[in-house]
């Protein structure tokens, strides 16, 4: 179907084709949807790289309330209890929905779903597919469903900004394809653009994860929340690749141990040990590396021998790096993995800008708090998609756009500038932070932002939020402020559409 065949008065634009964007587009059917993706369907999205699985209370000894309790505990005081329970309650039904779409989850011999264990979960509740290929399997099923849905058309293009009418309502997007910018009007816009991991030198995210959707929302005047909370996955495989391959947390759930070059346990004496929450394990490894130790994930023996069957993705990644996990420990280190902060949304996924919704990692829903519980990310996107679809259905049809968006001059991020930004974020806004390193990062990112770098502008939002939070909580750890203040969210409201240069306020909410 041609992109011009859609009536702008009816069209809903969904930006992003990971699990959040695909699920939202499917839930919107039969409403006409234009799905904008930076790469062909099935490529370039973090969903396809998700190894662990989807957390859902499916076991006989489990319940949504227990899942919600674990989510609250991991969130370090900033997870909203009603959101945690609502998402946990939706989990089993969402797994059934995916099964109905043809998702082949792993099963026990009796036909029951195979349930894995991951850090900070009190029950085995990780629903997986092909061992450690859950994201790829789910993504493939969603892509097939989207391709079979007549009401969804797909456009490969890059996002440059939002169109707004005279009242500030989102009325479409400005995109780029083949070096040419164009406007695409719509009755509503859903951002599902993923995270910010590629702003860091060490990351498990695709290189396109630069926070474009986050910045577009900020420039449109949307409130942003908890931007300082960036989750670093503790066990990225340190084999010289960029992005870094991931050694799924489920390996530790199956008995893998974190050791140093002498075989000594890295997490000895720390509550939870190898299965402590991600922020705790990441700091433990980071601090060990800082003391000159080398950290390994030890899967030698029985676990390593069955890696090719139970964890084929990790086994293949190890083979590419020349590592035999049955006889060699896997070198690991923390890497930027997931952004808990994002566009502030309500229970229906609505942002503070009328006509604009957000789903998935780009959104701040209140589920993850200061530290995301493992395997809750795909679940969150799936749980909010139907809520967003219902809410978008209430949006008023597009009449006209009174303030046409200015078409930008198309330019790519300078490679040398982006490399400098990634280094600044890695060393100044990383696993452990302090005022001096954060201030240096803020000053330089502000300079690069003024010169026109969007990546620097997004990094600056995160760095300023981290500098403003003078405490240690969850994934945000300040060596100069190791204690905790009363729990609060940080909300950033850009004063103008030229954010982040002008930040109006950093307030308690």
Short mmCIF file of C-alpha atoms in Angstrom, two decimals:
data_model
loop_
_atom_site.label_atom_id
_atom_site.label_comp_id
_atom_site.label_asym_id
_atom_site.label_seq_id
_atom_site.Cartn_x
_atom_site.Cartn_y
_atom_site.Cartn_z
CA UNK A 1 0.00 0.00 0.00
CA UNK A 2 1.35 3.42 -0.90
CA UNK A 3 2.27 5.77 1.89
CA UNK A 4 0.13 8.50 0.32
CA UNK A 5 -2.97 6.29 0.24
CA UNK A 6 -3.62 6.85 3.93
CA UNK A 7 -5.92 9.63 5.02
CA UNK A 8 -4.01 11.81 7.51
CA UNK A 9 -7.29 12.37 9.36
CA UNK A 10 -7.42 8.68 10.28
CA UNK A 11 -3.77 7.67 10.34
CA UNK A 12 -1.91 6.73 13.51
CA UNK A 13 1.88 6.78 13.25
CA UNK A 14 3.91 4.30 15.29
CA UNK A 15 7.65 5.01 15.28
CA UNK A 16 9.77 1.96 15.98
CA UNK A 17 9.52 -1.71 15.03
CA UNK A 18 10.70 -3.57 18.11
CA UNK A 19 8.27 -5.40 20.36
CA UNK A 20 6.71 -2.12 21.57
CA UNK A 21 6.00 -0.72 18.12
CA UNK A 22 4.88 -3.98 16.54
CA UNK A 23 2.58 -4.92 19.42
CA UNK A 24 1.04 -1.45 19.46
CA UNK A 25 0.43 -1.51 15.70
CA UNK A 26 -1.25 -4.91 16.01
CA UNK A 27 -3.41 -3.77 18.92
CA UNK A 28 -4.51 -0.71 16.92
CA UNK A 29 -5.91 -2.86 14.08
CA UNK A 30 -8.13 -2.36 12.19
CA UNK A 31 -7.36 1.36 12.54
CA UNK A 32 -4.98 2.53 9.78
CA UNK A 33 -1.40 2.57 11.05
CA UNK A 34 1.82 3.73 9.42
CA UNK A 35 4.72 1.94 11.09
CA UNK A 36 7.97 3.87 10.72
CA UNK A 37 11.13 1.83 11.13
CA UNK A 38 14.76 2.85 10.75
CA UNK A 39 15.60 -0.54 9.20
CA UNK A 40 13.64 -3.25 7.40
CA UNK A 41 11.23 -5.16 9.65
CA UNK A 42 13.07 -7.57 11.93
CA UNK A 43 16.41 -5.72 11.79
CA UNK A 44 18.11 -3.02 13.84
CA UNK A 45 16.07 -3.45 17.01
CA UNK A 46 17.16 -4.42 20.52
CA UNK A 47 14.20 -6.80 20.78
CA UNK A 48 15.90 -9.26 18.45
CA UNK A 49 18.92 -9.36 20.76
CA UNK A 50 16.95 -10.05 23.96
CA UNK A 51 18.16 -13.40 25.26
CA UNK A 52 16.63 -14.04 28.65
CA UNK A 53 12.88 -14.10 28.15
CA UNK A 54 9.61 -12.64 29.37
CA UNK A 55 8.76 -12.62 33.06
CA UNK A 56 5.26 -13.95 33.73
CA UNK A 57 3.73 -15.67 36.76
CA UNK A 58 2.86 -18.94 35.01
CA UNK A 59 4.10 -21.47 37.59
CA UNK A 60 1.92 -23.32 40.09
CA UNK A 61 3.94 -21.80 42.96
CA UNK A 62 3.78 -18.28 41.55
CA UNK A 63 1.31 -15.40 41.46
CA UNK A 64 1.20 -11.90 39.95
CA UNK A 65 1.42 -10.42 43.44
CA UNK A 66 4.76 -12.20 44.00
CA UNK A 67 6.02 -10.98 40.63
CA UNK A 68 4.95 -7.44 41.55
CA UNK A 69 6.74 -7.70 44.91
CA UNK A 70 9.99 -8.70 43.18
CA UNK A 71 9.58 -5.79 40.75
CA UNK A 72 9.11 -3.38 43.63
CA UNK A 73 12.16 -4.69 45.47
CA UNK A 74 14.38 -4.30 42.41
CA UNK A 75 13.05 -0.79 41.68
CA UNK A 76 14.74 0.66 44.78
CA UNK A 77 11.80 2.73 45.98
CA UNK A 78 10.72 4.29 42.67
CA UNK A 79 8.54 1.55 41.19
CA UNK A 80 4.84 2.40 41.44
CA UNK A 81 3.01 -0.50 43.16
CA UNK A 82 -0.19 -0.23 41.11
CA UNK A 83 1.75 -0.29 37.85
CA UNK A 84 3.83 -3.28 38.96
CA UNK A 85 0.74 -5.28 39.91
CA UNK A 86 -1.20 -4.31 36.79
CA UNK A 87 1.65 -5.36 34.49
CA UNK A 88 2.29 -8.58 36.42
CA UNK A 89 -1.40 -9.48 36.23
CA UNK A 90 -1.32 -9.00 32.46
CA UNK A 91 1.66 -11.32 32.01
CA UNK A 92 -0.01 -14.75 31.64
CA UNK A 93 -2.59 -13.45 29.17
CA UNK A 94 0.13 -11.79 27.08
CA UNK A 95 2.05 -15.07 26.87
CA UNK A 96 -1.17 -16.71 25.63
CA UNK A 97 -1.55 -13.91 23.05
CA UNK A 98 1.97 -14.51 21.76
CA UNK A 99 1.35 -18.26 21.59
CA UNK A 100 -1.74 -17.48 19.53
CA UNK A 101 0.47 -15.54 17.10
CA UNK A 102 2.62 -18.63 16.64
CA UNK A 103 5.45 -17.88 19.09
CA UNK A 104 7.22 -21.15 19.84
CA UNK A 105 8.13 -20.96 23.52
CA UNK A 106 10.20 -23.74 25.07
CA UNK A 107 8.22 -26.52 26.73
CA UNK A 108 8.79 -29.26 29.28
CA UNK A 109 8.24 -32.91 28.23
CA UNK A 110 4.68 -32.71 29.60
CA UNK A 111 3.90 -29.69 27.40
CA UNK A 112 4.05 -27.07 30.15
CA UNK A 113 6.03 -23.90 29.52
CA UNK A 114 9.69 -24.21 30.53
CA UNK A 115 10.30 -21.57 33.19
CA UNK A 116 13.76 -20.19 33.96
CA UNK A 117 15.18 -18.29 36.95
CA UNK A 118 16.95 -14.94 36.79
CA UNK A 119 18.47 -12.59 39.33
CA UNK A 120 16.18 -11.00 41.93
CA UNK A 121 13.21 -13.24 40.99
CA UNK A 122 11.82 -15.33 43.84
CA UNK A 123 10.27 -17.89 41.49
CA UNK A 124 11.08 -19.56 38.19
CA UNK A 125 8.97 -17.39 35.87
CA UNK A 126 11.09 -16.58 32.83
CA UNK A 127 9.28 -17.80 29.71
CA UNK A 128 11.87 -18.44 27.02
CA UNK A 129 12.16 -19.50 23.39
CA UNK A 130 14.95 -21.49 21.72
CA UNK A 131 16.94 -21.36 24.93
CA UNK A 132 18.30 -17.83 24.83
CA UNK A 133 16.69 -16.54 21.62
CA UNK A 134 13.43 -15.27 23.08
CA UNK A 135 13.63 -11.78 21.63
CA UNK A 136 14.35 -13.04 18.13
CA UNK A 137 11.53 -15.60 18.31
CA UNK A 138 8.97 -13.08 19.61
CA UNK A 139 10.10 -10.47 17.09
CA UNK A 140 9.71 -12.91 14.20
CA UNK A 141 6.17 -13.82 15.30
CA UNK A 142 5.17 -10.16 15.60
CA UNK A 143 6.68 -9.31 12.22
CA UNK A 144 4.72 -12.11 10.57
CA UNK A 145 1.52 -10.87 12.21
CA UNK A 146 2.17 -7.27 11.12
CA UNK A 147 2.88 -8.33 7.54
CA UNK A 148 -0.43 -10.21 7.51
CA UNK A 149 -2.43 -7.22 8.83
CA UNK A 150 -3.89 -5.08 5.99
CA UNK A 151 -4.39 -2.02 8.19
CA UNK A 152 -0.63 -1.66 8.84
CA UNK A 153 1.72 -0.16 6.28
CA UNK A 154 5.47 0.09 6.81
CA UNK A 155 7.80 2.94 5.94
CA UNK A 156 11.58 2.68 6.29
CA UNK A 157 12.70 6.16 7.34
CA UNK A 158 14.47 8.07 10.09
CA UNK A 159 12.70 10.22 12.69
CA UNK A 160 13.70 13.88 12.89
CA UNK A 161 10.95 15.44 14.95
CA UNK A 162 7.27 15.87 15.69
CA UNK A 163 4.69 18.02 13.92
CA UNK A 164 2.45 20.08 16.21
CA UNK A 165 -0.57 22.29 15.68
CA UNK A 166 -1.02 25.77 17.12
CA UNK A 167 -2.18 24.27 20.42
CA UNK A 168 0.91 22.10 20.73
CA UNK A 169 -0.87 18.85 19.92
CA UNK A 170 1.21 16.21 18.12
CA UNK A 171 -0.13 15.96 14.58
CA UNK A 172 2.47 13.86 12.79
CA UNK A 173 6.20 13.46 12.31
CA UNK A 174 9.06 14.83 10.25
CA UNK A 175 11.05 11.98 8.71
CA UNK A 176 13.99 11.43 6.41
CA UNK A 177 14.54 8.89 3.67
CA UNK A 178 17.41 8.82 1.17
CA UNK A 179 18.62 12.19 2.42
CA UNK A 180 15.28 13.92 1.88
CA UNK A 181 13.11 15.27 4.71
CA UNK A 182 9.32 15.10 4.51
CA UNK A 183 6.25 15.62 6.70
CA UNK A 184 3.79 12.87 7.55
CA UNK A 185 0.57 14.18 9.20
CA UNK A 186 -1.48 11.93 11.49
CA UNK A 187 -4.19 12.02 14.14
CA UNK A 188 -1.83 10.58 16.76
CA UNK A 189 1.80 9.53 17.20
CA UNK A 190 3.17 6.64 19.28
CA UNK A 191 6.91 6.68 19.96
CA UNK A 192 8.42 3.21 20.43
CA UNK A 193 11.98 4.12 19.58
CA UNK A 194 13.91 2.18 22.22
CA UNK A 195 16.75 3.31 24.43
CA UNK A 196 20.02 5.22 24.66
CA UNK A 197 22.67 2.53 25.11
CA UNK A 198 24.63 3.48 21.97
CA UNK A 199 25.53 6.78 23.65
CA UNK A 200 28.02 4.70 25.69
CA UNK A 201 31.31 3.22 24.51
CA UNK A 202 30.43 -0.13 26.10
CA UNK A 203 26.90 -1.22 25.24
CA UNK A 204 24.81 -4.23 24.33
CA UNK A 205 22.44 -2.07 22.24
CA UNK A 206 22.31 -1.59 18.46
CA UNK A 207 24.26 1.42 17.20
CA UNK A 208 21.06 3.25 16.39
CA UNK A 209 20.00 3.38 20.06
CA UNK A 210 20.84 7.07 20.44
CA UNK A 211 17.61 8.29 22.04
CA UNK A 212 16.14 10.02 18.97
CA UNK A 213 12.56 9.51 20.15
CA UNK A 214 13.42 10.83 23.62
CA UNK A 215 14.93 13.98 22.15
CA UNK A 216 12.05 14.50 19.72
CA UNK A 217 9.59 14.34 22.61
CA UNK A 218 11.70 16.75 24.67
CA UNK A 219 11.81 19.25 21.83
CA UNK A 220 8.03 19.00 21.54
CA UNK A 221 7.72 19.95 25.22
CA UNK A 222 7.05 16.52 26.75
CA UNK A 223 7.94 15.92 30.39
CA UNK A 224 10.75 13.41 30.90
CA UNK A 225 11.29 11.38 34.05
CA UNK A 226 14.19 9.66 35.85
CA UNK A 227 16.67 10.08 32.99
CA UNK A 228 19.63 9.40 35.27
CA UNK A 229 18.75 5.72 35.67
CA UNK A 230 20.69 3.77 33.05
CA UNK A 231 20.97 0.04 33.66
CA UNK A 232 24.32 -1.58 32.98
CA UNK A 233 24.10 -5.29 32.27
CA UNK A 234 26.78 -6.92 34.41
CA UNK A 235 27.81 -9.65 31.99
CA UNK A 236 28.55 -8.30 28.54
CA UNK A 237 31.17 -10.49 26.89
CA UNK A 238 34.48 -8.60 26.85
CA UNK A 239 35.77 -9.87 23.49
CA UNK A 240 36.49 -6.62 21.67
CA UNK A 241 33.20 -6.27 19.79
CA UNK A 242 31.01 -3.15 19.50
CA UNK A 243 28.19 -3.53 20.39
CA UNK A 244 29.18 -6.06 23.01
CA UNK A 245 27.61 -9.53 22.94
CA UNK A 246 25.52 -10.41 25.97
CA UNK A 247 25.85 -13.38 28.29
CA UNK A 248 22.27 -13.73 29.51
CA UNK A 249 21.46 -13.45 33.18
CA UNK A 250 19.75 -16.83 32.93
CA UNK A 251 23.22 -18.42 32.93
CA UNK A 252 23.65 -17.36 36.56
CA UNK A 253 20.16 -18.66 37.23
CA UNK A 254 21.39 -22.04 36.01
CA UNK A 255 24.49 -21.98 38.21
CA UNK A 256 27.18 -19.92 36.44
CA UNK A 257 29.46 -18.04 38.87
CA UNK A 258 31.36 -14.79 38.69
CA UNK A 259 35.05 -15.32 39.46
CA UNK A 260 38.33 -13.45 39.05
CA UNK A 261 41.57 -14.56 37.43
CA UNK A 262 42.47 -16.53 40.56
CA UNK A 263 39.14 -18.34 40.67
CA UNK A 264 37.94 -16.32 43.67
CA UNK A 265 34.22 -15.39 43.76
CA UNK A 266 33.67 -11.74 42.82
CA UNK A 267 30.36 -11.39 44.65
CA UNK A 268 31.46 -13.03 47.91
CA UNK A 269 29.99 -11.29 50.98
CA UNK A 270 27.41 -9.35 48.96
CA UNK A 271 23.75 -10.09 49.70
CA UNK A 272 22.25 -12.10 46.89
CA UNK A 273 25.67 -13.01 45.54
CA UNK A 274 25.70 -13.83 41.84
CA UNK A 275 21.89 -13.50 41.76
CA UNK A 276 21.72 -10.04 43.33
CA UNK A 277 19.86 -7.30 41.37
CA UNK A 278 21.61 -6.10 38.22
CA UNK A 279 22.79 -2.81 39.67
CA UNK A 280 24.47 -4.59 42.59
CA UNK A 281 26.22 -7.13 40.37
CA UNK A 282 27.29 -4.47 37.86
CA UNK A 283 28.90 -2.39 40.62
CA UNK A 284 30.55 -5.46 42.09
CA UNK A 285 32.17 -6.27 38.75
CA UNK A 286 33.02 -2.61 38.05
CA UNK A 287 34.76 -2.24 41.39
CA UNK A 288 36.68 -5.50 40.88
CA UNK A 289 37.86 -4.27 37.49
CA UNK A 290 38.88 -0.98 39.08
CA UNK A 291 41.11 -2.90 41.50
CA UNK A 292 42.91 -4.51 38.58
CA UNK A 293 41.11 -7.85 38.67
CA UNK A 294 39.77 -9.60 35.58
CA UNK A 295 36.21 -10.89 35.87
CA UNK A 296 34.86 -14.05 34.27
CA UNK A 297 31.53 -15.83 34.09
CA UNK A 298 32.38 -19.43 34.92
CA UNK A 299 30.23 -21.97 33.07
CA UNK A 300 32.80 -24.74 32.99
CA UNK A 301 31.61 -28.28 33.52
CA UNK A 302 28.07 -29.52 33.04
CA UNK A 303 26.55 -26.11 32.22
CA UNK A 304 29.20 -25.35 29.63
CA UNK A 305 28.85 -28.79 28.08
CA UNK A 306 25.17 -28.22 27.38
CA UNK A 307 25.48 -24.56 26.36
CA UNK A 308 24.94 -25.29 22.68
CA UNK A 309 21.55 -26.82 23.50
CA UNK A 310 20.33 -24.66 26.40
CA UNK A 311 21.96 -21.34 25.44
CA UNK A 312 22.74 -21.60 21.72
CA UNK A 313 23.02 -17.84 21.19
CA UNK A 314 25.65 -17.39 23.89
CA UNK A 315 27.44 -20.54 22.73
CA UNK A 316 27.65 -19.13 19.21
CA UNK A 317 28.89 -15.76 20.48
CA UNK A 318 31.56 -17.51 22.53
CA UNK A 319 32.61 -19.58 19.52
CA UNK A 320 33.01 -16.40 17.45
CA UNK A 321 35.31 -15.06 20.18
CA UNK A 322 37.31 -18.31 20.33
CA UNK A 323 35.98 -19.28 23.76
CA UNK A 324 34.87 -22.82 24.69
CA UNK A 325 32.58 -22.24 27.70
CA UNK A 326 32.86 -25.89 28.72
CA UNK A 327 36.55 -25.47 29.55
CA UNK A 328 37.14 -21.69 29.58
CA UNK A 329 35.50 -18.99 31.70
CA UNK A 330 33.90 -16.14 29.74
CA UNK A 331 35.46 -12.65 30.25
CA UNK A 332 32.73 -10.14 31.16
CA UNK A 333 32.23 -6.51 32.14
CA UNK A 334 29.26 -4.14 32.62
CA UNK A 335 27.81 -2.39 29.57
CA UNK A 336 24.97 0.08 29.04
CA UNK A 337 21.91 -2.04 28.45
CA UNK A 338 18.56 -0.40 29.31
CA UNK A 339 17.21 3.06 30.11
CA UNK A 340 14.73 3.07 32.98
CA UNK A 341 14.03 6.77 32.44
CA UNK A 342 12.11 8.18 29.51
CA UNK A 343 9.05 10.09 28.39
CA UNK A 344 6.67 10.46 31.33
CA UNK A 345 3.42 8.64 30.52
CA UNK A 346 0.24 7.78 32.37
CA UNK A 347 -1.51 4.42 32.74
CA UNK A 348 -2.65 4.62 29.10
CA UNK A 349 0.78 5.52 27.74
CA UNK A 350 -0.13 9.19 27.16
CA UNK A 351 2.66 11.77 27.39
CA UNK A 352 2.15 15.31 28.63
CA UNK A 353 1.94 16.47 24.98
CA UNK A 354 -1.59 15.91 23.63
CA UNK A 355 -1.64 13.47 20.74
CA UNK A 356 1.65 11.83 21.74
CA UNK A 357 1.99 8.38 23.33
CA UNK A 358 5.09 6.35 24.18
CA UNK A 359 5.62 2.61 24.63
CA UNK A 360 8.53 0.43 25.64
CA UNK A 361 12.00 1.56 26.66
CA UNK A 362 11.50 5.17 25.52
CA UNK A 363 8.68 5.55 28.07
CA UNK A 364 8.76 6.00 31.82
CA UNK A 365 5.69 4.11 33.00
CA UNK A 366 6.51 3.68 36.68
CA UNK A 367 7.26 -0.04 36.34
CA UNK A 368 11.04 -0.18 36.46
CA UNK A 369 11.82 2.48 39.03
CA UNK A 370 15.55 2.92 39.63
CA UNK A 371 16.52 -0.58 38.47
CA UNK A 372 14.65 -2.82 36.04
CA UNK A 373 13.92 -6.37 37.15
CA UNK A 374 15.31 -8.86 34.63
CA UNK A 375 12.95 -9.87 31.78
CA UNK A 376 10.38 -7.19 32.60
CA UNK A 377 11.15 -5.10 29.51
CA UNK A 378 9.39 -7.13 26.82
CA UNK A 379 6.55 -7.65 29.29
CA UNK A 380 6.11 -3.91 29.87
CA UNK A 381 5.89 -3.15 26.15
CA UNK A 382 3.36 -5.90 25.57
CA UNK A 383 1.27 -4.83 28.58
CA UNK A 384 1.02 -1.17 27.56
CA UNK A 385 0.33 -1.75 23.86
CA UNK A 386 -3.40 -2.54 24.27
CA UNK A 387 -3.84 0.34 26.72
CA UNK A 388 -2.26 2.73 24.24
CA UNK A 389 -4.40 1.38 21.39
CA UNK A 390 -7.58 1.94 23.37
CA UNK A 391 -6.52 5.45 24.37
CA UNK A 392 -5.43 6.42 20.84
CA UNK A 393 -8.87 5.42 19.61
CA UNK A 394 -10.24 8.34 21.58
CA UNK A 395 -7.97 10.87 19.81
CA UNK A 396 -9.73 13.45 17.66
CA UNK A 397 -9.33 13.17 13.87
CA UNK A 398 -6.79 15.42 12.21
CA UNK A 399 -8.36 18.60 10.82
CA UNK A 400 -5.33 20.67 9.90
CA UNK A 401 -1.82 21.45 11.02
CA UNK A 402 -1.71 25.15 11.77
CA UNK A 403 2.05 25.27 12.33
CA UNK A 404 3.81 23.15 9.69
CA UNK A 405 7.10 21.78 10.95
CA UNK A 406 10.23 23.24 9.37
CA UNK A 407 11.97 20.64 7.27
CA UNK A 408 15.51 20.13 8.59
CA UNK A 409 18.76 19.98 6.70
CA UNK A 410 19.68 16.30 6.75
CA UNK A 411 23.03 15.58 8.36
CA UNK A 412 24.47 12.54 10.05
CA UNK A 413 26.28 12.48 13.37
CA UNK A 414 29.98 13.10 12.83
CA UNK A 415 31.79 9.83 13.61
CA UNK A 416 34.57 11.52 15.59
CA UNK A 417 32.09 13.56 17.62
CA UNK A 418 29.96 10.50 18.37
CA UNK A 419 33.05 8.60 19.49
CA UNK A 420 33.91 11.44 21.88
CA UNK A 421 30.34 11.50 23.22
CA UNK A 422 30.42 7.75 23.87
CA UNK A 423 33.65 8.14 25.81
CA UNK A 424 32.24 11.05 27.83
CA UNK A 425 29.15 9.05 28.77
CA UNK A 426 31.17 5.92 29.58
CA UNK A 427 33.58 7.63 31.94
CA UNK A 428 31.48 10.48 33.28
CA UNK A 429 27.95 9.07 33.42
CA UNK A 430 28.71 5.40 33.89
CA UNK A 431 28.33 2.69 36.53
CA UNK A 432 29.83 4.84 39.33
CA UNK A 433 29.51 8.63 39.17
CA UNK A 434 30.65 11.72 41.08
CA UNK A 435 30.17 15.47 40.78
CA UNK A 436 33.54 16.13 39.17
CA UNK A 437 33.15 13.58 36.36
CA UNK A 438 29.51 14.50 35.79
CA UNK A 439 30.32 18.22 35.62
CA UNK A 440 33.06 17.62 33.06
CA UNK A 441 30.66 15.56 30.97
CA UNK A 442 27.91 18.19 31.22
CA UNK A 443 30.24 21.01 30.14
CA UNK A 444 31.58 19.19 27.09
CA UNK A 445 28.22 17.72 26.05
CA UNK A 446 26.73 21.22 26.23
CA UNK A 447 29.42 22.48 23.84
CA UNK A 448 28.82 19.63 21.39
CA UNK A 449 25.06 20.09 21.64
CA UNK A 450 25.39 23.78 20.78
CA UNK A 451 27.33 22.73 17.67
CA UNK A 452 24.36 20.70 16.52
CA UNK A 453 24.96 17.15 17.79
CA UNK A 454 21.68 15.43 18.66
CA UNK A 455 23.54 12.63 20.43
CA UNK A 456 25.23 15.19 22.66
CA UNK A 457 21.88 16.86 23.34
CA UNK A 458 20.39 13.57 24.52
CA UNK A 459 23.47 12.69 26.57
CA UNK A 460 23.30 16.13 28.16
CA UNK A 461 19.77 15.48 29.39
CA UNK A 462 20.95 12.29 31.11
CA UNK A 463 24.13 13.83 32.54
CA UNK A 464 22.33 16.85 33.99
CA UNK A 465 19.74 14.61 35.65
CA UNK A 466 22.53 12.47 37.12
CA UNK A 467 24.34 15.53 38.45
CA UNK A 468 21.14 16.81 40.05
CA UNK A 469 20.39 13.55 41.92
CA UNK A 470 22.71 13.77 44.93
CA UNK A 471 22.16 10.28 46.29
CA UNK A 472 22.76 6.66 45.33
CA UNK A 473 19.72 4.66 44.30
CA UNK A 474 19.39 1.62 42.07
CA UNK A 475 21.38 2.00 38.87
CA UNK A 476 22.41 5.57 39.75
CA UNK A 477 25.41 5.32 42.08
CA UNK A 478 27.21 8.46 43.30
CA UNK A 479 30.52 7.72 45.04
CA UNK A 480 30.34 11.21 46.55
CA UNK A 481 26.76 10.69 47.78
CA UNK A 482 26.54 6.99 48.79
CA UNK A 483 23.50 7.46 51.03
CA UNK A 484 19.83 7.76 50.11
CA UNK A 485 17.43 10.67 50.36
CA UNK A 486 13.64 10.24 50.58
CA UNK A 487 12.46 8.46 47.44
CA UNK A 488 11.43 10.81 44.65
CA UNK A 489 11.17 10.89 40.89
CA UNK A 490 13.02 13.54 38.91
CA UNK A 491 10.92 15.23 36.24
CA UNK A 492 12.45 17.45 33.57
CA UNK A 493 10.20 19.86 31.70
CA UNK A 494 11.87 21.61 28.73
CA UNK A 495 11.00 25.30 28.69
CA UNK A 496 11.04 25.54 24.90
CA UNK A 497 11.07 23.29 21.88
CA UNK A 498 14.84 23.86 21.77
CA UNK A 499 15.44 21.42 24.65
CA UNK A 500 17.70 20.37 26.19
CA UNK A 501 19.54 23.72 26.03
CA UNK A 502 16.92 25.27 28.29
CA UNK A 503 15.73 23.08 31.14
CA UNK A 504 12.96 24.78 33.01
CA UNK A 505 12.94 22.72 36.16
CA UNK A 506 14.10 19.59 37.90
CA UNK A 507 11.27 18.93 40.33
CA UNK A 508 10.05 16.38 42.80
CA UNK A 509 7.07 14.43 41.54
#
